[in-house]
Short mmCIF file of C-alpha atoms in Angstrom, two decimals:
data_model
loop_
_atom_site.label_atom_id
_atom_site.label_comp_id
_atom_site.label_asym_id
_atom_site.label_seq_id
_atom_site.Cartn_x
_atom_site.Cartn_y
_atom_site.Cartn_z
CA MET A 245 13.80 -32.57 -52.35
CA ALA A 246 15.49 -36.01 -52.44
CA GLU A 247 18.50 -34.64 -50.55
CA ARG A 248 16.19 -33.12 -47.92
CA VAL A 249 14.33 -36.43 -47.37
CA THR A 250 17.63 -38.29 -47.07
CA THR A 251 18.78 -35.82 -44.41
CA ILE A 252 15.59 -36.28 -42.40
CA LYS A 253 15.88 -40.06 -42.50
CA SER A 254 19.53 -39.87 -41.48
CA HIS A 255 19.00 -37.74 -38.37
CA LEU A 256 16.00 -39.79 -37.27
CA GLN A 257 17.97 -43.02 -37.02
CA THR A 258 18.57 -44.30 -33.51
CA GLN A 259 22.14 -43.82 -32.29
CA CYS A 260 23.99 -45.83 -29.66
CA CYS A 261 24.39 -44.05 -26.37
CA SER A 262 26.57 -45.02 -23.42
CA GLY A 263 24.07 -43.72 -20.86
CA THR A 264 20.40 -43.14 -20.44
CA GLY A 265 19.76 -39.69 -19.08
CA PRO A 266 16.60 -37.62 -19.50
CA GLY A 267 14.74 -37.35 -22.76
CA TYR A 268 15.38 -39.36 -25.88
CA ALA A 269 18.43 -40.40 -27.89
CA THR A 270 17.07 -39.01 -31.17
CA PRO A 271 13.98 -37.31 -32.57
CA ARG A 272 12.88 -40.70 -33.92
CA ASP A 273 12.89 -42.13 -30.39
CA ALA A 274 10.90 -39.12 -29.19
CA MET A 275 8.26 -39.76 -31.85
CA LYS A 276 7.84 -43.31 -30.50
CA ALA A 277 7.30 -42.11 -26.92
CA PRO A 278 4.07 -42.95 -25.07
CA LYS A 279 1.12 -40.64 -25.57
CA GLU A 280 1.08 -37.64 -23.24
CA LYS A 281 -1.07 -38.17 -20.15
CA LEU A 282 -0.35 -34.98 -18.18
CA LEU A 283 -0.07 -31.35 -19.21
CA TYR A 284 1.51 -28.57 -17.14
CA ILE A 285 0.08 -25.12 -17.86
CA PRO A 286 0.84 -21.81 -16.06
CA CYS A 287 -2.32 -19.85 -15.26
CA ILE A 288 -2.17 -16.09 -14.84
CA TYR A 289 -4.35 -13.73 -12.79
CA ARG A 290 -2.44 -10.52 -13.44
CA ASN A 291 -4.65 -7.89 -15.13
CA THR A 292 -7.81 -9.92 -14.44
CA PRO A 293 -10.50 -9.00 -11.86
CA VAL A 294 -9.19 -11.77 -9.57
CA ASP A 295 -6.59 -10.63 -7.02
CA LYS A 296 -4.66 -13.88 -6.67
CA GLY A 297 -1.24 -15.25 -7.49
CA ASP A 298 -0.55 -17.30 -10.62
CA TYR A 299 -0.58 -21.08 -10.40
CA LEU A 300 0.65 -24.14 -12.23
CA ALA A 301 -2.24 -26.30 -13.43
CA THR A 302 -1.87 -30.04 -13.94
CA VAL A 303 -4.32 -31.28 -16.56
CA ASP A 304 -5.25 -34.94 -16.89
CA MET A 305 -4.96 -36.08 -20.55
CA ASP A 306 -5.32 -39.81 -19.90
CA GLU A 307 -8.37 -40.79 -21.95
CA THR A 308 -8.99 -43.78 -19.68
CA SER A 309 -9.10 -41.62 -16.54
CA PRO A 310 -12.32 -40.46 -14.86
CA THR A 311 -10.77 -36.98 -14.62
CA PHE A 312 -9.86 -36.76 -18.32
CA CYS A 313 -9.71 -33.12 -19.51
CA GLN A 314 -9.85 -31.75 -15.99
CA VAL A 315 -7.47 -29.69 -13.88
CA ILE A 316 -6.48 -32.16 -11.17
CA HIS A 317 -4.00 -30.01 -9.24
CA ARG A 318 -3.11 -26.35 -8.79
CA LEU A 319 0.23 -25.26 -7.36
CA GLU A 320 -0.30 -21.66 -6.28
CA MET A 321 2.59 -19.20 -6.41
CA PRO A 322 3.16 -17.37 -3.10
CA ASN A 323 3.36 -13.95 -4.80
CA ARG A 324 1.08 -11.84 -6.95
CA ASN A 325 1.70 -10.38 -10.41
CA ASP A 326 4.51 -12.72 -11.44
CA GLU A 327 3.03 -13.28 -14.91
CA ILE A 328 4.38 -16.80 -15.35
CA HIS A 329 4.90 -16.95 -19.09
CA HIS A 330 7.25 -19.45 -20.74
CA THR A 331 8.64 -22.44 -18.89
CA GLY A 332 11.27 -25.15 -19.23
CA TRP A 333 13.27 -27.95 -17.65
CA ASN A 334 16.46 -28.39 -15.68
CA ALA A 335 17.46 -31.24 -18.01
CA CYS A 336 16.34 -32.42 -21.46
CA SER A 337 17.48 -34.57 -24.37
CA SER A 338 20.75 -32.64 -24.62
CA CYS A 339 21.65 -34.53 -21.42
CA PHE A 340 20.44 -37.94 -22.64
CA GLY A 341 23.91 -39.48 -22.55
CA ASP A 342 24.40 -38.54 -18.88
CA PRO A 343 22.66 -41.03 -16.54
CA THR A 344 23.32 -38.74 -13.56
CA LYS A 345 20.85 -36.13 -14.88
CA LYS A 346 17.11 -36.13 -14.25
CA ARG A 347 14.30 -34.06 -15.70
CA ASN A 348 12.92 -33.47 -12.23
CA LEU A 349 12.60 -29.68 -11.97
CA PHE A 350 10.14 -27.57 -13.93
CA ILE A 351 11.24 -23.93 -14.21
CA LEU A 352 8.70 -21.09 -14.09
CA PRO A 353 10.07 -17.56 -14.65
CA GLY A 354 7.94 -14.56 -13.75
CA LEU A 355 8.11 -12.36 -16.85
CA VAL A 356 6.98 -9.25 -14.94
CA SER A 357 8.29 -9.92 -11.43
CA SER A 358 11.66 -11.40 -12.57
CA ARG A 359 11.19 -14.07 -9.90
CA LEU A 360 12.19 -17.67 -10.71
CA TYR A 361 10.41 -20.75 -9.41
CA ALA A 362 11.74 -24.30 -9.56
CA VAL A 363 9.04 -26.94 -9.10
CA ASP A 364 9.59 -30.60 -8.23
CA VAL A 365 7.61 -32.69 -10.76
CA GLN A 366 9.34 -36.01 -10.11
CA THR A 367 8.25 -36.89 -6.58
CA THR A 368 4.54 -36.72 -7.38
CA PRO A 369 4.05 -35.77 -11.06
CA LYS A 370 0.32 -35.19 -10.64
CA GLU A 371 0.91 -32.89 -7.68
CA PRO A 372 4.01 -30.74 -8.31
CA LYS A 373 5.63 -29.14 -5.27
CA MET A 374 7.71 -26.00 -4.85
CA PHE A 375 11.44 -26.75 -4.71
CA LYS A 376 13.13 -23.35 -4.64
CA ILE A 377 12.55 -19.66 -5.38
CA VAL A 378 15.15 -17.19 -6.65
CA GLU A 379 14.09 -13.66 -5.80
CA PRO A 380 14.41 -10.83 -8.34
CA THR A 381 16.82 -8.80 -6.19
CA GLU A 382 19.38 -11.61 -6.43
CA ILE A 383 19.06 -11.65 -10.21
CA TYR A 384 19.36 -7.86 -10.41
CA HIS A 385 22.48 -7.71 -8.24
CA LYS A 386 24.29 -10.70 -9.74
CA THR A 387 23.46 -10.28 -13.44
CA ALA A 388 22.03 -6.76 -14.02
CA LEU A 389 19.24 -8.44 -15.99
CA ALA A 390 15.47 -8.75 -15.57
CA TYR A 391 12.28 -9.92 -17.30
CA PRO A 392 13.23 -13.59 -17.84
CA HIS A 393 11.62 -15.42 -20.73
CA THR A 394 12.86 -18.64 -22.41
CA VAL A 395 14.24 -21.58 -20.42
CA HIS A 396 16.53 -24.24 -21.90
CA CYS A 397 18.72 -26.80 -20.22
CA ILE A 398 22.24 -26.76 -21.68
CA PRO A 399 25.12 -29.26 -21.49
CA GLY A 400 27.31 -29.04 -18.42
CA GLY A 401 24.57 -29.28 -15.81
CA LYS A 402 23.18 -25.77 -16.24
CA ILE A 403 19.90 -24.02 -16.97
CA MET A 404 19.99 -21.01 -19.29
CA ILE A 405 17.26 -18.35 -19.30
CA SER A 406 17.02 -15.43 -21.71
CA CYS A 407 16.14 -11.98 -20.36
CA MET A 408 14.46 -9.04 -22.05
CA GLY A 409 15.72 -6.04 -20.12
CA ASP A 410 17.52 -4.45 -17.20
CA PRO A 411 16.00 -3.92 -13.73
CA GLU A 412 14.76 -0.45 -14.74
CA GLY A 413 12.70 -1.86 -17.63
CA ASN A 414 14.97 -0.74 -20.44
CA GLY A 415 15.67 -3.11 -23.30
CA LYS A 416 18.70 -5.37 -22.76
CA GLY A 417 19.12 -8.86 -24.12
CA GLY A 418 21.16 -11.25 -22.01
CA PHE A 419 21.14 -14.70 -20.41
CA ILE A 420 21.38 -16.03 -16.87
CA LEU A 421 22.69 -19.39 -15.73
CA LEU A 422 21.55 -21.61 -12.87
CA ASP A 423 22.75 -24.94 -11.57
CA SER A 424 20.46 -27.70 -12.88
CA ASN A 425 20.45 -29.61 -9.56
CA SER A 426 20.49 -26.97 -6.83
CA PHE A 427 18.87 -24.13 -8.82
CA GLU A 428 21.61 -21.82 -7.55
CA LEU A 429 21.99 -18.64 -9.60
CA LEU A 430 25.47 -18.75 -11.16
CA GLY A 431 25.61 -15.50 -13.12
CA ASN A 432 25.56 -14.40 -16.76
CA TRP A 433 26.08 -16.61 -19.81
CA GLU A 434 27.02 -13.86 -22.29
CA ALA A 435 30.59 -12.55 -22.36
CA LYS A 436 31.03 -9.20 -20.63
CA GLY A 437 29.82 -6.34 -22.78
CA HIS A 438 28.02 -8.61 -25.23
CA ASN A 439 24.37 -7.68 -24.88
CA THR A 440 21.67 -7.02 -27.46
CA PRO A 441 19.21 -4.09 -27.56
CA PHE A 442 16.30 -6.42 -26.79
CA GLY A 443 15.82 -10.03 -25.78
CA TYR A 444 13.23 -12.78 -26.07
CA ASP A 445 13.74 -16.35 -27.37
CA PHE A 446 16.81 -18.46 -28.27
CA TRP A 447 17.88 -21.84 -29.64
CA TYR A 448 21.36 -23.37 -29.68
CA GLN A 449 23.03 -25.80 -32.10
CA PRO A 450 26.35 -26.98 -30.58
CA ARG A 451 27.45 -28.97 -33.63
CA HIS A 452 27.83 -25.64 -35.40
CA ASN A 453 29.03 -23.72 -32.34
CA VAL A 454 26.11 -21.34 -32.62
CA MET A 455 23.18 -19.93 -30.71
CA ILE A 456 20.64 -17.53 -32.23
CA SER A 457 18.38 -15.23 -30.22
CA THR A 458 15.41 -13.00 -31.03
CA GLU A 459 13.92 -9.81 -29.62
CA TRP A 460 10.55 -8.50 -28.49
CA GLY A 461 10.84 -4.95 -27.18
CA THR A 462 11.45 -2.52 -24.33
CA PRO A 463 9.81 -4.08 -21.25
CA LYS A 464 8.52 -0.86 -19.69
CA ARG A 465 6.82 0.05 -22.97
CA LEU A 466 5.24 -3.27 -23.91
CA LEU A 467 4.16 -4.62 -20.52
CA GLY A 468 1.20 -2.28 -20.22
CA GLY A 469 -0.08 -2.87 -23.74
CA PHE A 470 0.78 -2.30 -27.38
CA ASN A 471 1.18 1.24 -28.76
CA PRO A 472 2.05 1.56 -32.47
CA LYS A 473 4.04 4.72 -31.68
CA ASP A 474 6.49 2.56 -29.72
CA VAL A 475 7.32 0.75 -32.95
CA GLU A 476 7.99 4.04 -34.72
CA GLU A 477 10.20 5.18 -31.84
CA GLY A 478 12.36 2.05 -31.97
CA HIS A 479 11.10 0.23 -28.88
CA TYR A 480 10.47 -3.06 -30.70
CA GLY A 481 12.99 -5.35 -32.33
CA HIS A 482 13.55 -6.51 -35.91
CA SER A 483 16.80 -8.49 -35.72
CA LEU A 484 18.25 -11.93 -35.05
CA HIS A 485 21.47 -12.21 -33.05
CA VAL A 486 24.10 -14.87 -33.70
CA TRP A 487 26.32 -16.01 -30.82
CA ASP A 488 29.48 -18.06 -30.61
CA TRP A 489 28.40 -20.99 -28.43
CA THR A 490 31.90 -21.53 -27.04
CA THR A 491 33.06 -17.98 -26.30
CA HIS A 492 29.54 -16.62 -25.53
CA GLU A 493 30.29 -13.61 -27.72
CA LEU A 494 27.85 -11.87 -30.04
CA ILE A 495 29.30 -12.36 -33.54
CA GLN A 496 26.60 -11.21 -35.94
CA ASP A 497 23.33 -9.27 -36.14
CA ILE A 498 20.81 -10.03 -38.88
CA ASP A 499 18.48 -7.09 -39.51
CA LEU A 500 15.22 -8.49 -40.89
CA GLY A 501 14.05 -5.04 -41.95
CA PRO A 502 10.43 -3.83 -42.23
CA ASP A 503 9.24 -7.35 -43.11
CA GLY A 504 10.68 -8.74 -39.88
CA LYS A 505 9.16 -6.63 -37.13
CA ILE A 506 9.10 -8.28 -33.67
CA PRO A 507 10.77 -11.66 -34.30
CA LEU A 508 9.55 -13.85 -31.46
CA GLU A 509 9.73 -17.66 -31.42
CA ILE A 510 12.78 -19.23 -33.07
CA ARG A 511 13.11 -22.92 -33.99
CA PHE A 512 16.15 -24.65 -35.43
CA LEU A 513 15.24 -27.86 -37.20
CA HIS A 514 15.32 -30.74 -34.71
CA ASP A 515 18.07 -32.37 -36.76
CA PRO A 516 21.14 -31.51 -34.61
CA SER A 517 23.24 -31.20 -37.76
CA ALA A 518 20.90 -28.69 -39.39
CA THR A 519 22.11 -25.23 -40.29
CA GLN A 520 18.68 -23.70 -40.72
CA GLY A 521 15.39 -23.06 -39.02
CA PHE A 522 12.45 -20.64 -38.82
CA VAL A 523 11.45 -17.56 -36.87
CA GLY A 524 7.99 -15.99 -36.68
CA CYS A 525 7.78 -12.19 -36.86
CA ALA A 526 4.64 -11.07 -35.04
CA LEU A 527 3.89 -7.57 -36.23
CA SER A 528 4.93 -8.19 -39.84
CA SER A 529 3.08 -11.51 -39.83
CA THR A 530 5.93 -13.22 -41.65
CA VAL A 531 8.06 -16.31 -41.21
CA PHE A 532 11.74 -16.11 -42.06
CA ARG A 533 14.02 -19.03 -42.79
CA PHE A 534 17.47 -18.47 -41.29
CA PHE A 535 20.45 -20.44 -42.58
CA LYS A 536 24.22 -20.68 -42.69
CA GLU A 537 25.91 -19.53 -45.88
CA THR A 538 28.93 -21.27 -47.43
CA SER A 539 31.05 -18.38 -46.16
CA GLY A 540 30.17 -19.28 -42.56
CA LYS A 541 27.98 -16.21 -42.08
CA TRP A 542 24.31 -16.56 -41.23
CA SER A 543 21.48 -15.07 -43.26
CA ALA A 544 17.67 -14.99 -43.41
CA GLU A 545 15.01 -14.90 -46.09
CA LYS A 546 11.25 -14.39 -45.91
CA VAL A 547 9.40 -17.60 -46.87
CA ILE A 548 5.84 -16.98 -45.59
CA SER A 549 3.84 -13.76 -45.49
CA ILE A 550 0.30 -13.32 -44.15
CA PRO A 551 -1.40 -10.31 -45.79
CA PRO A 552 -3.10 -7.81 -43.48
CA LYS A 553 -6.84 -7.26 -43.73
CA LYS A 554 -8.34 -3.83 -44.33
CA VAL A 555 -10.92 -3.37 -41.62
CA LYS A 556 -13.42 -1.01 -40.04
CA GLY A 557 -14.22 -0.90 -36.34
CA TRP A 558 -10.73 -1.79 -35.09
CA ALA A 559 -7.80 0.21 -33.66
CA LEU A 560 -6.07 0.52 -37.05
CA PRO A 561 -7.26 0.39 -40.67
CA ASP A 562 -5.04 -2.62 -41.38
CA MET A 563 -5.13 -5.69 -39.13
CA PRO A 564 -2.04 -7.94 -39.16
CA GLY A 565 -2.34 -11.66 -38.51
CA LEU A 566 0.10 -11.29 -35.57
CA ILE A 567 2.03 -14.55 -35.67
CA THR A 568 2.71 -15.27 -32.00
CA ASP A 569 3.84 -18.89 -31.78
CA ILE A 570 5.46 -21.34 -34.18
CA ILE A 571 6.38 -24.99 -33.76
CA LEU A 572 8.09 -27.72 -35.81
CA SER A 573 7.16 -31.40 -35.82
CA MET A 574 9.87 -33.77 -34.59
CA ASP A 575 10.53 -35.06 -38.10
CA ASP A 576 11.00 -31.46 -39.34
CA ARG A 577 8.27 -31.96 -41.92
CA PHE A 578 5.52 -29.65 -40.68
CA LEU A 579 5.59 -26.08 -39.38
CA TYR A 580 2.63 -24.70 -37.43
CA PHE A 581 1.86 -21.15 -36.33
CA SER A 582 -0.96 -19.12 -34.84
CA ASN A 583 -2.35 -15.81 -36.12
CA TRP A 584 -3.56 -14.36 -32.84
CA LEU A 585 -5.53 -11.46 -34.34
CA HIS A 586 -6.97 -13.15 -37.44
CA GLY A 587 -7.81 -16.22 -35.36
CA ASP A 588 -6.39 -19.13 -37.31
CA ILE A 589 -3.76 -21.86 -36.97
CA ARG A 590 -1.87 -22.87 -40.11
CA GLN A 591 0.05 -26.01 -41.02
CA TYR A 592 2.82 -25.89 -43.64
CA ASP A 593 4.76 -28.68 -45.26
CA VAL A 594 8.39 -27.55 -44.96
CA SER A 595 10.06 -30.59 -46.50
CA ASP A 596 11.56 -27.96 -48.79
CA PRO A 597 12.34 -25.26 -46.20
CA ARG A 598 12.73 -22.55 -48.84
CA ASN A 599 9.25 -23.19 -50.24
CA PRO A 600 6.70 -23.92 -47.48
CA LYS A 601 3.31 -25.14 -48.68
CA MET A 602 0.18 -24.57 -46.60
CA VAL A 603 -1.64 -27.89 -46.12
CA GLY A 604 -3.93 -27.18 -43.17
CA GLN A 605 -5.86 -24.32 -41.55
CA VAL A 606 -8.48 -23.97 -38.84
CA PHE A 607 -10.17 -20.84 -37.41
CA LEU A 608 -10.79 -20.68 -33.65
CA GLY A 609 -12.19 -17.31 -32.66
CA GLY A 610 -10.15 -14.18 -33.31
CA SER A 611 -10.91 -10.54 -34.11
CA ILE A 612 -12.61 -10.87 -37.49
CA CYS A 613 -15.48 -13.21 -36.61
CA SER A 614 -18.67 -12.56 -38.57
CA ASP A 615 -20.69 -11.59 -35.49
CA GLY A 616 -18.18 -9.06 -34.12
CA ALA A 617 -17.78 -5.29 -34.35
CA VAL A 618 -14.93 -5.52 -36.87
CA LYS A 619 -15.93 -5.46 -40.52
CA VAL A 620 -13.42 -6.67 -43.09
CA LEU A 621 -13.39 -4.34 -46.10
CA GLU A 622 -10.67 -6.06 -48.13
CA ASP A 623 -9.30 -9.59 -47.69
CA LYS A 624 -6.72 -11.14 -50.02
CA GLU A 625 -7.34 -14.63 -48.65
CA LEU A 626 -10.95 -15.11 -47.50
CA SER A 627 -14.22 -14.56 -49.33
CA SER A 628 -16.15 -14.06 -46.07
CA GLN A 629 -15.47 -13.47 -42.40
CA PRO A 630 -15.11 -16.70 -40.37
CA SER A 631 -17.81 -17.80 -37.96
CA PRO A 632 -17.24 -17.50 -34.20
CA LEU A 633 -16.42 -20.61 -32.21
CA PHE A 634 -19.09 -21.87 -29.81
CA LEU A 635 -18.16 -24.39 -27.13
CA ASN A 636 -21.05 -26.01 -25.24
CA GLY A 637 -23.32 -23.30 -26.61
CA LYS A 638 -21.11 -20.43 -25.41
CA ARG A 639 -19.05 -18.16 -27.66
CA MET A 640 -15.32 -18.51 -27.04
CA GLN A 641 -13.45 -15.28 -26.39
CA GLY A 642 -9.86 -14.82 -27.50
CA SER A 643 -7.92 -16.56 -30.22
CA PRO A 644 -5.42 -19.40 -30.71
CA GLN A 645 -2.01 -18.46 -29.34
CA MET A 646 0.38 -20.88 -27.61
CA LEU A 647 0.93 -24.19 -29.39
CA GLN A 648 2.35 -27.55 -28.32
CA LEU A 649 2.55 -30.58 -30.57
CA SER A 650 2.50 -34.19 -29.41
CA LEU A 651 5.79 -35.97 -29.94
CA ASP A 652 4.27 -38.17 -32.64
CA GLY A 653 2.90 -35.08 -34.36
CA LYS A 654 -0.76 -36.15 -34.31
CA ARG A 655 -2.19 -33.82 -31.64
CA LEU A 656 -1.77 -30.06 -31.51
CA TYR A 657 -2.71 -28.38 -28.22
CA VAL A 658 -3.52 -24.68 -28.14
CA THR A 659 -4.31 -22.05 -25.50
CA THR A 660 -5.79 -18.62 -26.15
CA SER A 661 -3.87 -16.20 -23.91
CA LEU A 662 -0.82 -14.29 -25.20
CA TYR A 663 0.19 -12.00 -22.34
CA SER A 664 -2.23 -10.47 -19.86
CA GLY A 665 -1.49 -6.84 -20.80
CA TRP A 666 -2.17 -7.52 -24.47
CA ASP A 667 -5.07 -9.89 -23.73
CA LYS A 668 -6.79 -7.09 -21.84
CA GLN A 669 -6.25 -4.70 -24.74
CA PHE A 670 -7.28 -6.92 -27.67
CA TYR A 671 -9.65 -9.46 -26.09
CA PRO A 672 -11.09 -7.71 -22.98
CA ASP A 673 -13.97 -10.18 -22.64
CA MET A 674 -11.49 -13.00 -22.09
CA MET A 675 -10.37 -11.32 -18.86
CA ASN A 676 -13.83 -11.95 -17.38
CA GLU A 677 -14.57 -15.27 -19.04
CA GLY A 678 -11.18 -16.98 -18.97
CA SER A 679 -9.22 -18.77 -21.66
CA TYR A 680 -9.38 -22.28 -23.12
CA LEU A 681 -7.19 -25.27 -23.82
CA LEU A 682 -8.21 -26.92 -27.09
CA ARG A 683 -6.87 -29.85 -29.12
CA ILE A 684 -6.49 -30.00 -32.87
CA ASP A 685 -6.22 -33.42 -34.52
CA VAL A 686 -3.54 -33.45 -37.21
CA ASP A 687 -3.42 -35.35 -40.49
CA THR A 688 0.28 -36.27 -40.68
CA ASP A 689 -0.04 -38.04 -44.02
CA ASN A 690 -1.51 -35.39 -46.30
CA GLY A 691 -1.80 -32.42 -43.97
CA GLY A 692 -4.95 -31.08 -42.35
CA LEU A 693 -6.23 -29.70 -39.04
CA LYS A 694 -9.51 -30.43 -37.27
CA LEU A 695 -10.79 -29.27 -33.90
CA ASN A 696 -11.52 -32.19 -31.57
CA PRO A 697 -14.83 -31.32 -29.85
CA LYS A 698 -14.26 -33.83 -27.05
CA VAL A 699 -10.95 -32.45 -25.78
CA ARG A 700 -11.02 -29.05 -24.11
CA VAL A 701 -10.56 -27.34 -20.76
CA ASN A 702 -12.55 -24.22 -19.91
CA PHE A 703 -10.36 -22.08 -17.63
CA GLY A 704 -13.32 -19.79 -17.06
CA LYS A 705 -14.62 -22.36 -14.58
CA GLU A 706 -11.67 -22.35 -12.18
CA PRO A 707 -12.39 -22.30 -8.40
CA ASN A 708 -11.04 -18.79 -7.81
CA GLY A 709 -12.48 -17.35 -10.98
CA PRO A 710 -11.62 -17.16 -14.69
CA VAL A 711 -7.91 -17.33 -15.45
CA LEU A 712 -5.54 -16.96 -18.42
CA ALA A 713 -3.86 -20.24 -19.38
CA HIS A 714 -0.63 -19.91 -21.32
CA GLU A 715 2.18 -22.33 -22.31
CA ILE A 716 1.78 -26.13 -22.48
CA ARG A 717 4.40 -28.70 -21.44
CA TYR A 718 4.52 -32.49 -21.02
CA PRO A 719 6.49 -34.14 -18.17
CA GLY A 720 8.53 -36.23 -20.62
CA GLY A 721 9.50 -33.38 -22.91
CA ASP A 722 7.89 -31.83 -25.97
CA CYS A 723 8.60 -30.34 -29.38
CA THR A 724 9.93 -27.01 -28.09
CA SER A 725 11.94 -27.97 -25.00
CA ASP A 726 14.23 -30.73 -26.30
CA ILE A 727 17.47 -29.98 -28.15
CA TRP A 728 19.77 -32.70 -29.40
CA ILE A 729 23.55 -32.35 -29.45
#
């Protein structure tokens, strides 16, 4: 434990930098940043009754503003059915030492359409404007990839985006590169012939010449909804993939086995010298710690497991928690994740990464609420089914899903939409009533989570009708978009 604390203190110390590019010099500097005043959130109409294109919502989080907790701008996409999902920046803290770089473009990939949007957020941050669009046909022809997901800026003036499949909807993990200034599509990142069966998320750690990626499943199988038979037939992933950061070659596969089904979000510790991190496995409802062995090989071990609940009145007799998002605080002390089916957010102290300790939990809706059709027959954790969440006298539909933590670690934002095809299947009422943005206040001393009743946005009240709000970003960077080198 003492060695771990010493490591944290060491990597948080401010370093001298020759330039001042975007982001922050160190995680410690990021934790001292001003409180977030704007949020950017993609809003999705695909699979809802509203026949409109997605849009980027700008939410006012300035508590002194008369429009606090309101959507103050909507940048509409010119196409329908993009399914804007995860987002990112053209530059981040990995470019901090380069004063020629600016975090001026916000990148919005269409998970379903394979279309890429670059949005100018520098000219008028409260009113983002379209900068450039890369059409899917260009991506298909130049890279033979499709279904873009995670966006990270990387050193060298480039944007890297992971992809989940080929243009026909088959599983194929790969990465595309774009110029961080012009948003010109440059081609593939991975070396020729080095592709994985599936793709999803990734995180790089240049000090160890490594990048690790995860996998969801076969796009043409999962986009319409979840079918357990697709798992049995091998259409969903269960492995981590280790890449040589310099040669772009796939050097190792880590099979997580039956306890690691559908590994989604991956997070290295923010410490740029760290050789470990965490990945959440959705279907198995487990968290694995991945780490570098003394031999130089990488390995993984299960450190958290959420037991399924035996139920009646649901699609299957056993309901998994379905861990769908995880996030680490900037000081690498706390890990948070959402159980999208059970309906709770959990906070773990990971000061000892091999032995996480749960220190906070809050229930916000979900599939096992006491007033619902699902009856829990056997529960290894709870003595009774949790109560539903009512906001302004109205029952909230859906469940906590996407998470974003304030840089100082004191505020945890959450939205309730996972992906429209799965939303429609598991929380059909949310399609007609819209999703929510909520804020959880965090006890960073002893651990603890508490819903803040004064901070929320009801996306069921949008001008064109209820919408599904997904990922959350701050203009100055956040806990999942910045990587230090």
